[in-house]
Short mmCIF file of C-alpha atoms and ligand atoms in Angstrom, two decimals:
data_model
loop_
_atom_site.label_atom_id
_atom_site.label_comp_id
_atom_site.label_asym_id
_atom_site.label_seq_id
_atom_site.Cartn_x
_atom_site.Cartn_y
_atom_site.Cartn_z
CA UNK W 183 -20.87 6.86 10.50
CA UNK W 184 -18.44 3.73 10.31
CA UNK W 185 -14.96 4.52 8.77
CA UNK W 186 -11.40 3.61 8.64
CA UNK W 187 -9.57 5.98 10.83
CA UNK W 188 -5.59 6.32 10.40
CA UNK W 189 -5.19 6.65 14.17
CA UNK W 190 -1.24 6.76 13.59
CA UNK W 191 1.42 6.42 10.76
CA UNK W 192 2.64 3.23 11.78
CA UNK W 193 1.44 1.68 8.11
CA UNK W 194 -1.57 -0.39 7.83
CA UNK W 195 -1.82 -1.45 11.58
CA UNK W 196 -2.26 2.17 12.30
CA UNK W 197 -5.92 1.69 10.93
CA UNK W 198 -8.56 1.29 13.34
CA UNK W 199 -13.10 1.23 12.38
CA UNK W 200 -14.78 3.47 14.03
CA UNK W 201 -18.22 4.09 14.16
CA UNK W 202 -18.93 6.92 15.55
CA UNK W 203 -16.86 9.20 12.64
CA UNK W 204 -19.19 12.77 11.84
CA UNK W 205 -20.86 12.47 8.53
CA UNK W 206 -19.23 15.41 6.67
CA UNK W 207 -21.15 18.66 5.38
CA UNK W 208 -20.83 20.01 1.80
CA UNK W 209 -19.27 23.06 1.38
CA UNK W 210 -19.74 25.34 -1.55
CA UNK W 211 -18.80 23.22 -4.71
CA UNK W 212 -18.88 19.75 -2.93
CA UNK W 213 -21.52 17.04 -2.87
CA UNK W 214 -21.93 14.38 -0.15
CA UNK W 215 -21.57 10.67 -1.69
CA UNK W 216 -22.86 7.97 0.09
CA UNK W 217 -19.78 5.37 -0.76
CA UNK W 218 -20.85 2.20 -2.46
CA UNK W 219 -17.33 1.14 -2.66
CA UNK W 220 -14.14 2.59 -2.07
CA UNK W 221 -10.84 2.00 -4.38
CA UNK W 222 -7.75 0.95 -2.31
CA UNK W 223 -4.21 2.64 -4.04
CA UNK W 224 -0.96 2.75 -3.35
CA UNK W 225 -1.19 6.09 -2.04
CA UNK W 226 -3.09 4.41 0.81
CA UNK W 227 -0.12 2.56 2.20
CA UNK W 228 1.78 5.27 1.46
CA UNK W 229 -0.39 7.75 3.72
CA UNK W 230 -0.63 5.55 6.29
CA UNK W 231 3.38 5.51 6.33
CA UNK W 232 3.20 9.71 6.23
CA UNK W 233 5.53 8.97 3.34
CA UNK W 234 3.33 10.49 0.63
CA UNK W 235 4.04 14.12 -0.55
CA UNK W 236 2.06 16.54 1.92
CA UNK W 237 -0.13 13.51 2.92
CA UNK W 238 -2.24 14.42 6.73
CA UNK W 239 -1.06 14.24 10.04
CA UNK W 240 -2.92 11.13 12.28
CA UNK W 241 -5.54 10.63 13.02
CA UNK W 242 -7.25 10.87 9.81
CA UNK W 243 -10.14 9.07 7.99
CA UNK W 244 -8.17 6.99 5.14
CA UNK W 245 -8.98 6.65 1.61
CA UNK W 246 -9.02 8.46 -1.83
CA UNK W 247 -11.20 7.34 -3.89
CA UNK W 248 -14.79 6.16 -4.11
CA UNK W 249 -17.97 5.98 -6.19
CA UNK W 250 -21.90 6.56 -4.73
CA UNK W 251 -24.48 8.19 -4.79
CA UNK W 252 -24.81 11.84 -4.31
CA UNK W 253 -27.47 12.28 -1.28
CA UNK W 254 -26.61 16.22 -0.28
CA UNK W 255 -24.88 19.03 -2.76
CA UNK W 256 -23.23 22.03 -1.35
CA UNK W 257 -23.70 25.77 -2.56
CA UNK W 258 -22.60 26.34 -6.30
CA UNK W 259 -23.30 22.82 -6.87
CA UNK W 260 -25.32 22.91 -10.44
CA UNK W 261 -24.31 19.92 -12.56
CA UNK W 262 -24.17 17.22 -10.29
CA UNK W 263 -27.61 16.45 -8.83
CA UNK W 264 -28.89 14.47 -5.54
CA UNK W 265 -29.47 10.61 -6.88
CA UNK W 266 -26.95 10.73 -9.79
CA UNK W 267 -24.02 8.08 -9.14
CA UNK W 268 -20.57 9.13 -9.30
CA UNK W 269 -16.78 8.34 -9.05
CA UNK W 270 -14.10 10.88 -7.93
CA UNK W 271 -11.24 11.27 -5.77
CA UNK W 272 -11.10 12.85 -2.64
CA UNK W 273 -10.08 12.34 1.16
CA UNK W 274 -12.06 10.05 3.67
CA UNK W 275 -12.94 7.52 1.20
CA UNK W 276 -12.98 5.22 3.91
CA UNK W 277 -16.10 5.76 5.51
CA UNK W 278 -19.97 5.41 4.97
CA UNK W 279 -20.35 8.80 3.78
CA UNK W 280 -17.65 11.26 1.86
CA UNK W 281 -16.85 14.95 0.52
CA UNK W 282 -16.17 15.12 -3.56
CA UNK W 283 -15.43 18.21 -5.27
CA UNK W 284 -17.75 18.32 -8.14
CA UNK W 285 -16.01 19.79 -10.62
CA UNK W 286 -13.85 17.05 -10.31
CA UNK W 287 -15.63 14.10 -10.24
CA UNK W 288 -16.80 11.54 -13.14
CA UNK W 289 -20.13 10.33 -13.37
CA UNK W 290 -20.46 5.99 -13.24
CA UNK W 291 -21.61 5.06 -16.71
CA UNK W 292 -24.88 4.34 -17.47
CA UNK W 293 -25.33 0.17 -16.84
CA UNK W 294 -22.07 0.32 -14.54
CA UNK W 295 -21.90 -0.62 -10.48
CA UNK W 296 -20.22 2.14 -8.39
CA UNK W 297 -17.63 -0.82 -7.93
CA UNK W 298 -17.45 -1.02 -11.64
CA UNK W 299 -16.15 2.42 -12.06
CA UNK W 300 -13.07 2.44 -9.35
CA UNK W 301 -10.18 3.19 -11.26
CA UNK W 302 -11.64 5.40 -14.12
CA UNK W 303 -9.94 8.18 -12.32
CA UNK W 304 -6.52 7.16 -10.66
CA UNK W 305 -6.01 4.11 -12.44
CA UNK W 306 -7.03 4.45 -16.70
CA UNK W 307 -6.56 8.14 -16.58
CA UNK W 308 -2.70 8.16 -14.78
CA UNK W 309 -2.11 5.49 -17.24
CA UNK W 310 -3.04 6.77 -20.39
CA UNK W 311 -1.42 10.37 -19.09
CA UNK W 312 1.64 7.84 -19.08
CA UNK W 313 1.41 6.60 -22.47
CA UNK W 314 -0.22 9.32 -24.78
CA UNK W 315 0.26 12.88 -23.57
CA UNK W 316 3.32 12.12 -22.05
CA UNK W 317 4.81 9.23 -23.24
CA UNK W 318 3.83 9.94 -26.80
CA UNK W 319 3.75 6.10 -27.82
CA UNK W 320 3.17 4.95 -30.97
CA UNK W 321 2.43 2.13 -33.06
CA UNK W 322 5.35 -0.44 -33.02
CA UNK W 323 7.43 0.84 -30.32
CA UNK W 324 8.05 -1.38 -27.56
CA UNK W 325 7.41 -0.21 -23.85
CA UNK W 326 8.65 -1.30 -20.33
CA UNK W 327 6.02 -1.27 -17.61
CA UNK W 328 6.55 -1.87 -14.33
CA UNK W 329 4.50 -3.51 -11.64
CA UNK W 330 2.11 -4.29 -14.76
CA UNK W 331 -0.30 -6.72 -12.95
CA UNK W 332 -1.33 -4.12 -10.69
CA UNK W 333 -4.15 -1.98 -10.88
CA UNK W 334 -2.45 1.13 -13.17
CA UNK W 335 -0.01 -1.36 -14.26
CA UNK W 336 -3.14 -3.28 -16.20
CA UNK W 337 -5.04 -0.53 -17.26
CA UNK W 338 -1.27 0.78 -18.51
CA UNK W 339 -0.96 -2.62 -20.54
CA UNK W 340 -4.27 -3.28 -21.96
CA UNK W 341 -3.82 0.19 -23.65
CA UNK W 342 -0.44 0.44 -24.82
CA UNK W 343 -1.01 -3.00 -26.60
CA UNK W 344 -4.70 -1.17 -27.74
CA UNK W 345 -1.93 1.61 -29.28
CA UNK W 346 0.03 -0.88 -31.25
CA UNK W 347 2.84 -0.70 -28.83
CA UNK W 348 4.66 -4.21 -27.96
CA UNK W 349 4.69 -4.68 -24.01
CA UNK W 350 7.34 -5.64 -21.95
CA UNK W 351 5.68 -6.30 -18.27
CA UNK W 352 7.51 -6.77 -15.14
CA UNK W 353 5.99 -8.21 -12.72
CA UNK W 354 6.57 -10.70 -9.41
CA UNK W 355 6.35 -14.05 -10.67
CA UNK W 356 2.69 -15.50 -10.26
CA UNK W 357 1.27 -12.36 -11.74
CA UNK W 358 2.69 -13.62 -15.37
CA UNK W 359 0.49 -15.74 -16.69
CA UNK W 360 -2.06 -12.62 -16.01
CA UNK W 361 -0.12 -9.97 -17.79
CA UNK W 362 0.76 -12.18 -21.02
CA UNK W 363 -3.23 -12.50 -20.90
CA UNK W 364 -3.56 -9.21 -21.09
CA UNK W 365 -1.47 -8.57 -23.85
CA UNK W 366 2.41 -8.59 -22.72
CA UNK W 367 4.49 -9.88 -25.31
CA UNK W 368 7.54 -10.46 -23.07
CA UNK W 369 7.31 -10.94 -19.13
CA UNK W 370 10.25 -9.92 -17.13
CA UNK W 371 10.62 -10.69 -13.00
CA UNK W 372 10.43 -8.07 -11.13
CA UNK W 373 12.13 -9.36 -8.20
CA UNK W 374 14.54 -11.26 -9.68
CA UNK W 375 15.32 -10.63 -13.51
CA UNK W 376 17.86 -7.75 -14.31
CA UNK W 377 15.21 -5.79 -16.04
CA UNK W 378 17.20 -4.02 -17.81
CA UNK W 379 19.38 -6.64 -19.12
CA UNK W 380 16.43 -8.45 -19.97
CA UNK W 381 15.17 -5.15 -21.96
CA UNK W 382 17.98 -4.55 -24.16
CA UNK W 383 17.86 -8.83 -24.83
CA UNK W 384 14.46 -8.72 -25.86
CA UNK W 385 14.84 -5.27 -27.91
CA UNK W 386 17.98 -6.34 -30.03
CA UNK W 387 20.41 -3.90 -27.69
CA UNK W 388 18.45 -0.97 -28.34
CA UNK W 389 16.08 -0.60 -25.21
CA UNK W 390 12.33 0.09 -24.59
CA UNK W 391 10.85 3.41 -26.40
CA UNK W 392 9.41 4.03 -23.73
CA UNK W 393 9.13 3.18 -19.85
CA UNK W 394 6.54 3.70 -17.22
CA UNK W 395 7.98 3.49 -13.56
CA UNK W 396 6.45 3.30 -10.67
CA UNK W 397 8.00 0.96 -8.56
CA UNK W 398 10.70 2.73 -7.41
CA UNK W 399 14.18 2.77 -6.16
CA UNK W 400 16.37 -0.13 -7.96
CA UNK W 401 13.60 -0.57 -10.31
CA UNK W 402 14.01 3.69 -11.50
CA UNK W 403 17.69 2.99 -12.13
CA UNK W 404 16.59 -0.05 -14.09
CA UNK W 405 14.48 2.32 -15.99
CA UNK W 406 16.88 4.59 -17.28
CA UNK W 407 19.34 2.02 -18.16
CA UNK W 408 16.47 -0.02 -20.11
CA UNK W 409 15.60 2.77 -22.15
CA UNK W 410 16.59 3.51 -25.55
CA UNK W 411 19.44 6.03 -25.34
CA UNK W 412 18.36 9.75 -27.62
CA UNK W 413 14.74 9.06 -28.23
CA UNK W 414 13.89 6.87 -24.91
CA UNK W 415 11.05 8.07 -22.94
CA UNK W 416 10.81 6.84 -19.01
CA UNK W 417 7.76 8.34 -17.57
CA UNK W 418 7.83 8.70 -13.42
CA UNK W 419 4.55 7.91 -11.33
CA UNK W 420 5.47 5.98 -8.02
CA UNK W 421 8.01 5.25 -5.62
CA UNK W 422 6.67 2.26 -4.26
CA UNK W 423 10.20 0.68 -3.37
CA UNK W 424 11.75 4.49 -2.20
CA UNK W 425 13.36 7.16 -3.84
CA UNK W 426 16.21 7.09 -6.58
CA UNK W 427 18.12 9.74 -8.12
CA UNK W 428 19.57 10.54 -11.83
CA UNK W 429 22.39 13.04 -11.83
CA UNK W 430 22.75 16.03 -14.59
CA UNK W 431 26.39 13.63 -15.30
CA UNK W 432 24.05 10.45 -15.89
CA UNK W 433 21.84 12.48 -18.55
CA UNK W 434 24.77 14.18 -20.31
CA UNK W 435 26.93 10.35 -20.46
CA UNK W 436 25.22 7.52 -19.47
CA UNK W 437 21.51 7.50 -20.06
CA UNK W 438 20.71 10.47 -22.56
CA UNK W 439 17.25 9.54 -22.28
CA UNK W 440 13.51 12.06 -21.49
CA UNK W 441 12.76 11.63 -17.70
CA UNK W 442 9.54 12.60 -17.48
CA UNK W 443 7.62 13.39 -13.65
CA UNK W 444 3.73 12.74 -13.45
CA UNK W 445 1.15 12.85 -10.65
CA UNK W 446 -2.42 12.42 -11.64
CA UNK W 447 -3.64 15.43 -9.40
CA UNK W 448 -1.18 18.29 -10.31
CA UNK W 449 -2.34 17.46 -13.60
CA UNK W 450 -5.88 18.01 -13.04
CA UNK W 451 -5.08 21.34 -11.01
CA UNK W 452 -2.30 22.81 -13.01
CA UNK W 453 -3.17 21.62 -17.05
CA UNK W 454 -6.52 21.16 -16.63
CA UNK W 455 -7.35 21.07 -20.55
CA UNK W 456 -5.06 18.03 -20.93
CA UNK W 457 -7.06 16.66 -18.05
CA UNK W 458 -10.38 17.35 -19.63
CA UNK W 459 -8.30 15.84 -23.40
CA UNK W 460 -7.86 12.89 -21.35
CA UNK W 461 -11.28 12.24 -20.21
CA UNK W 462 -12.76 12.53 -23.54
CA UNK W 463 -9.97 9.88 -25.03
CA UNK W 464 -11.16 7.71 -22.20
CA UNK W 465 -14.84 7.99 -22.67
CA UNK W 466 -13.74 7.04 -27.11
CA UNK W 467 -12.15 4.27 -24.97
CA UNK W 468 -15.44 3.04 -23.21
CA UNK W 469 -17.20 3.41 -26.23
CA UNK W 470 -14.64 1.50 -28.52
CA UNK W 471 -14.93 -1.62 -25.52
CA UNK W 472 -11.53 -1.11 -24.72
CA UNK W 473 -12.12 0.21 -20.94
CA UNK W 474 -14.28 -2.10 -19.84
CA UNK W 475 -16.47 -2.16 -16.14
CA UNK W 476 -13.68 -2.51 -13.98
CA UNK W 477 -13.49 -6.31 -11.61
CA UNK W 478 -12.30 -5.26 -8.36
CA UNK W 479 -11.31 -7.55 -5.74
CA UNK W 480 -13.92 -6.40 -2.71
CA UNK W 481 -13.71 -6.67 0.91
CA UNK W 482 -15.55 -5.50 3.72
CA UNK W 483 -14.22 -2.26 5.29
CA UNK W 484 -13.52 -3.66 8.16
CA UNK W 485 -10.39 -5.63 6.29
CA UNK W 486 -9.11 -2.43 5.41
CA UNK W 487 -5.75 -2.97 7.43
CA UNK W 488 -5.09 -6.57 5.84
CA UNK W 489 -6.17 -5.31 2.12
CA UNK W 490 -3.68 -2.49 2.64
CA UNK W 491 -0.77 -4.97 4.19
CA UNK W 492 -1.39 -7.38 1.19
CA UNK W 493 -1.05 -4.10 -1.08
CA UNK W 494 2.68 -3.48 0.50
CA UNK W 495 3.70 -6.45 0.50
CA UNK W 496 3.28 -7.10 -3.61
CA UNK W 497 0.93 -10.05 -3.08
CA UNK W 498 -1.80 -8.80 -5.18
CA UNK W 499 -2.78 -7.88 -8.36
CA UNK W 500 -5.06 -5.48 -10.39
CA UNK W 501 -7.73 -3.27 -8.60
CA UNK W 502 -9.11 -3.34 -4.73
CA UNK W 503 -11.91 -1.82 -2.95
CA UNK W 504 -13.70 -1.69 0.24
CA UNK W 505 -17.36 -1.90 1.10
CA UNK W 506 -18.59 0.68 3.91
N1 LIG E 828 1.54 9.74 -9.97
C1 LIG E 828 0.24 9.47 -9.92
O1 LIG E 828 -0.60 10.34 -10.17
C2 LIG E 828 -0.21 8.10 -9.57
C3 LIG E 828 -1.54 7.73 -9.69
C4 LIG E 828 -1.90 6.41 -9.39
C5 LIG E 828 -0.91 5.52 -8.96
N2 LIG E 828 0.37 5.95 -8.84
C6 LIG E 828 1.45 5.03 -8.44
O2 LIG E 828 1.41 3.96 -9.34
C7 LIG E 828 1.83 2.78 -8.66
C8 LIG E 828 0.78 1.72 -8.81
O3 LIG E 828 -0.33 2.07 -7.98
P1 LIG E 828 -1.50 1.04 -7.74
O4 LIG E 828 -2.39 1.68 -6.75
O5 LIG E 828 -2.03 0.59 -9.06
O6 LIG E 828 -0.75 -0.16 -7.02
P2 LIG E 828 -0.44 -1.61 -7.61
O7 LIG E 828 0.39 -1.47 -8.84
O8 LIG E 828 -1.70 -2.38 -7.69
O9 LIG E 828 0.44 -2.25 -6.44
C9 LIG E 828 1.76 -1.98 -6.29
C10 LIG E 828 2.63 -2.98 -7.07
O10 LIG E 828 3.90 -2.38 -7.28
C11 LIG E 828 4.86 -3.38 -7.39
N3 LIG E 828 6.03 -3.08 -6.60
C12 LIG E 828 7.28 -3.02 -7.06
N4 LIG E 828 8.13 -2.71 -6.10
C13 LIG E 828 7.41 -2.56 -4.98
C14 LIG E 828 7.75 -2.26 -3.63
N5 LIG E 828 9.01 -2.04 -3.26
N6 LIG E 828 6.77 -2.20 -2.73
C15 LIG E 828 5.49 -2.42 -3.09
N7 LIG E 828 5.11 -2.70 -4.36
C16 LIG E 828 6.08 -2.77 -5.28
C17 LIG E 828 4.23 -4.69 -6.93
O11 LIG E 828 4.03 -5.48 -8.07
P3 LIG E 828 5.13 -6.62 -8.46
O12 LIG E 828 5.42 -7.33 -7.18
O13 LIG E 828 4.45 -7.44 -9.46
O14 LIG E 828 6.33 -5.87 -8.97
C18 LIG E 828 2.92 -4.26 -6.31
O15 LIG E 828 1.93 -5.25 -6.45
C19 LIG E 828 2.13 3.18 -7.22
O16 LIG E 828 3.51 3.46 -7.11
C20 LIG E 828 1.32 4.44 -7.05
O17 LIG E 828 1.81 5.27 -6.04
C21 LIG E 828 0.73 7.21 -9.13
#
């Protein structure tokens, strides 16, 4: 089959289409999608750096996420049938054909493209883990969120407004005009602004309620120092721009505020009820026309290197996919 092979971890340029990549087998409690589109995430760049958290040694067929059609299910496999359409995460998204655990996997909605779905997974559920479970935001607070015109970063906005919370969005300017759309009150520049200056201005002194961070180094320091000091929430999901530190000093002086660590797929394995919680608030979501089909930006997979360089370098916004 064709796919996008990781052939070393020299970033994006590492990625080479092959054609000639086996067609995986399903294993007990698997099923065999054939990908209609794949979603491109951060985690992508980050894999093909080797800087994500116990991510695979090259070569390796890239990609996390996609949504098909189920053509082959392994042993144990009793929910998920052959023809039924589906999104999940998994590894070798990249690629004509792919491996999902079922148990784990979402089906596409009824009236929805495969390409429509990208995103249910990684993007609306890491997003409202942020917020609700997490975050615990409610009506009238205000929240910081970073990198807001990309693809969690959107999903992340169009809900916390949906909660009643005011939205501060930081963004790279050119993305503004697109998160005010969406419902930011206040836009802040990412690259520029002191964000947390800019914060405690638009917040009367007293910093955001809450924070979601996820762009890393200068921009998690910014975090803490933007939130409101006692109560403030700042809830960790990405290191796009390197790691930061807090020290136990910092939380006892300086910024007595919650830190709070997330990743999407310890979540799933390790508190799998709040997982399941989540799923059902975003399905009352979709119902309620709040999560809407998603509009990814598509390309063929054979621009899977270039999508992934524009990715890193902050040039785009909301959600991406690939085409096998
Ligand atoms: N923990 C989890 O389970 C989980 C799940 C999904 C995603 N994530 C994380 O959430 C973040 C968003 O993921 P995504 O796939 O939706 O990507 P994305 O937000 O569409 O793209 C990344 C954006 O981050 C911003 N950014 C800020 N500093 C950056 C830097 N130094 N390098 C690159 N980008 C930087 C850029 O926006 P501006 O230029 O506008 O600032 C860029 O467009 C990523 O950090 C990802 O790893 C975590």
């Amino acid at each position: 089959m064709r796919a996008l092979l990781q052939t070393s971890l020299h970033g994006p340029a590492g990625l080479r289409l092959v054609t000639d990549a086996p067609v995986p087998v399903p294993g007990p409690g698997e099923v065999l999608i054939r990908v209609g589109a794949a979603g491109v995430n951060y985690a992508d760049v980050m894999r093909s750096h080797g800087t994500y958290e116990g991510g695979p040694a090259a070569p390796f067929v890239a990609g996390l996420e996609a949504a098909g059609e189920v053509v082959a299910a392994g042993p144990h496999v009793t929910a998920v049938h052959v023809g039924d359409h589906v999104a999940g995460t998994g590894a070798g998204a990249f690629a004509e054909y792919m491996l999902l655990n079922a148990a784990a996997l979402t089906p596409v909605p009824a009236g929805w493209t495969d390409e429509q779905a990208l995103g249910l997974l990684l993007n609306w559920a890491t997003a409202l883990a942020a917020l609700r479970p997490l975050g615990r935001v409610t009506a009238g607070e205000t929240v910081l969120i970073t990198a807001a015109a990309g693809a969690v970063g959107q999903a992340a906005t169009r809900l916390a407004v949906h909660y009643g919370a005011t939205v501060i969005a930081a963004a790279s300017a050119g993305k503004h005009d697109l998160v005010r759309e969406l419902g930011a009150a206040h836009v802040l520049d990412a690259r520029t602004a002191d964000v947390a200056a800019g914060t405690l201005r638009l917040t009367a002194g007293r910093g955001a309620d809450l924070v979601l961070e996820s762009a890393g180094g200068a921009s998690f320091r910014a975090a803490l120092a933007a939130a409101r000091r006692v109560t403030g929430r700042v809830v960790v999901y990405g290191v796009a721009g390197g790691d930061a530190t807090v020290s136990n000093r910092e939380l006892n002086f300086t910024h007595p505020v919650h830190v709070i660590g997330l990743h999407l797929g310890i979540l799933i394995d390790t508190a799998p009820d709040l997982y399941a919680a989540l799923l059902t608030e975003l399905s009352a979501l979709r119902a309620a026309g709040v999560l809407t089909p998603g509009t990814p930006a598509v390309h063929p997979l054979a621009d899977g290197p270039e999508v992934l360089a524009a990715l890193q370098s902050r040039t785009t916004t909301g959600k991406l996919a690939l085409r096998p």
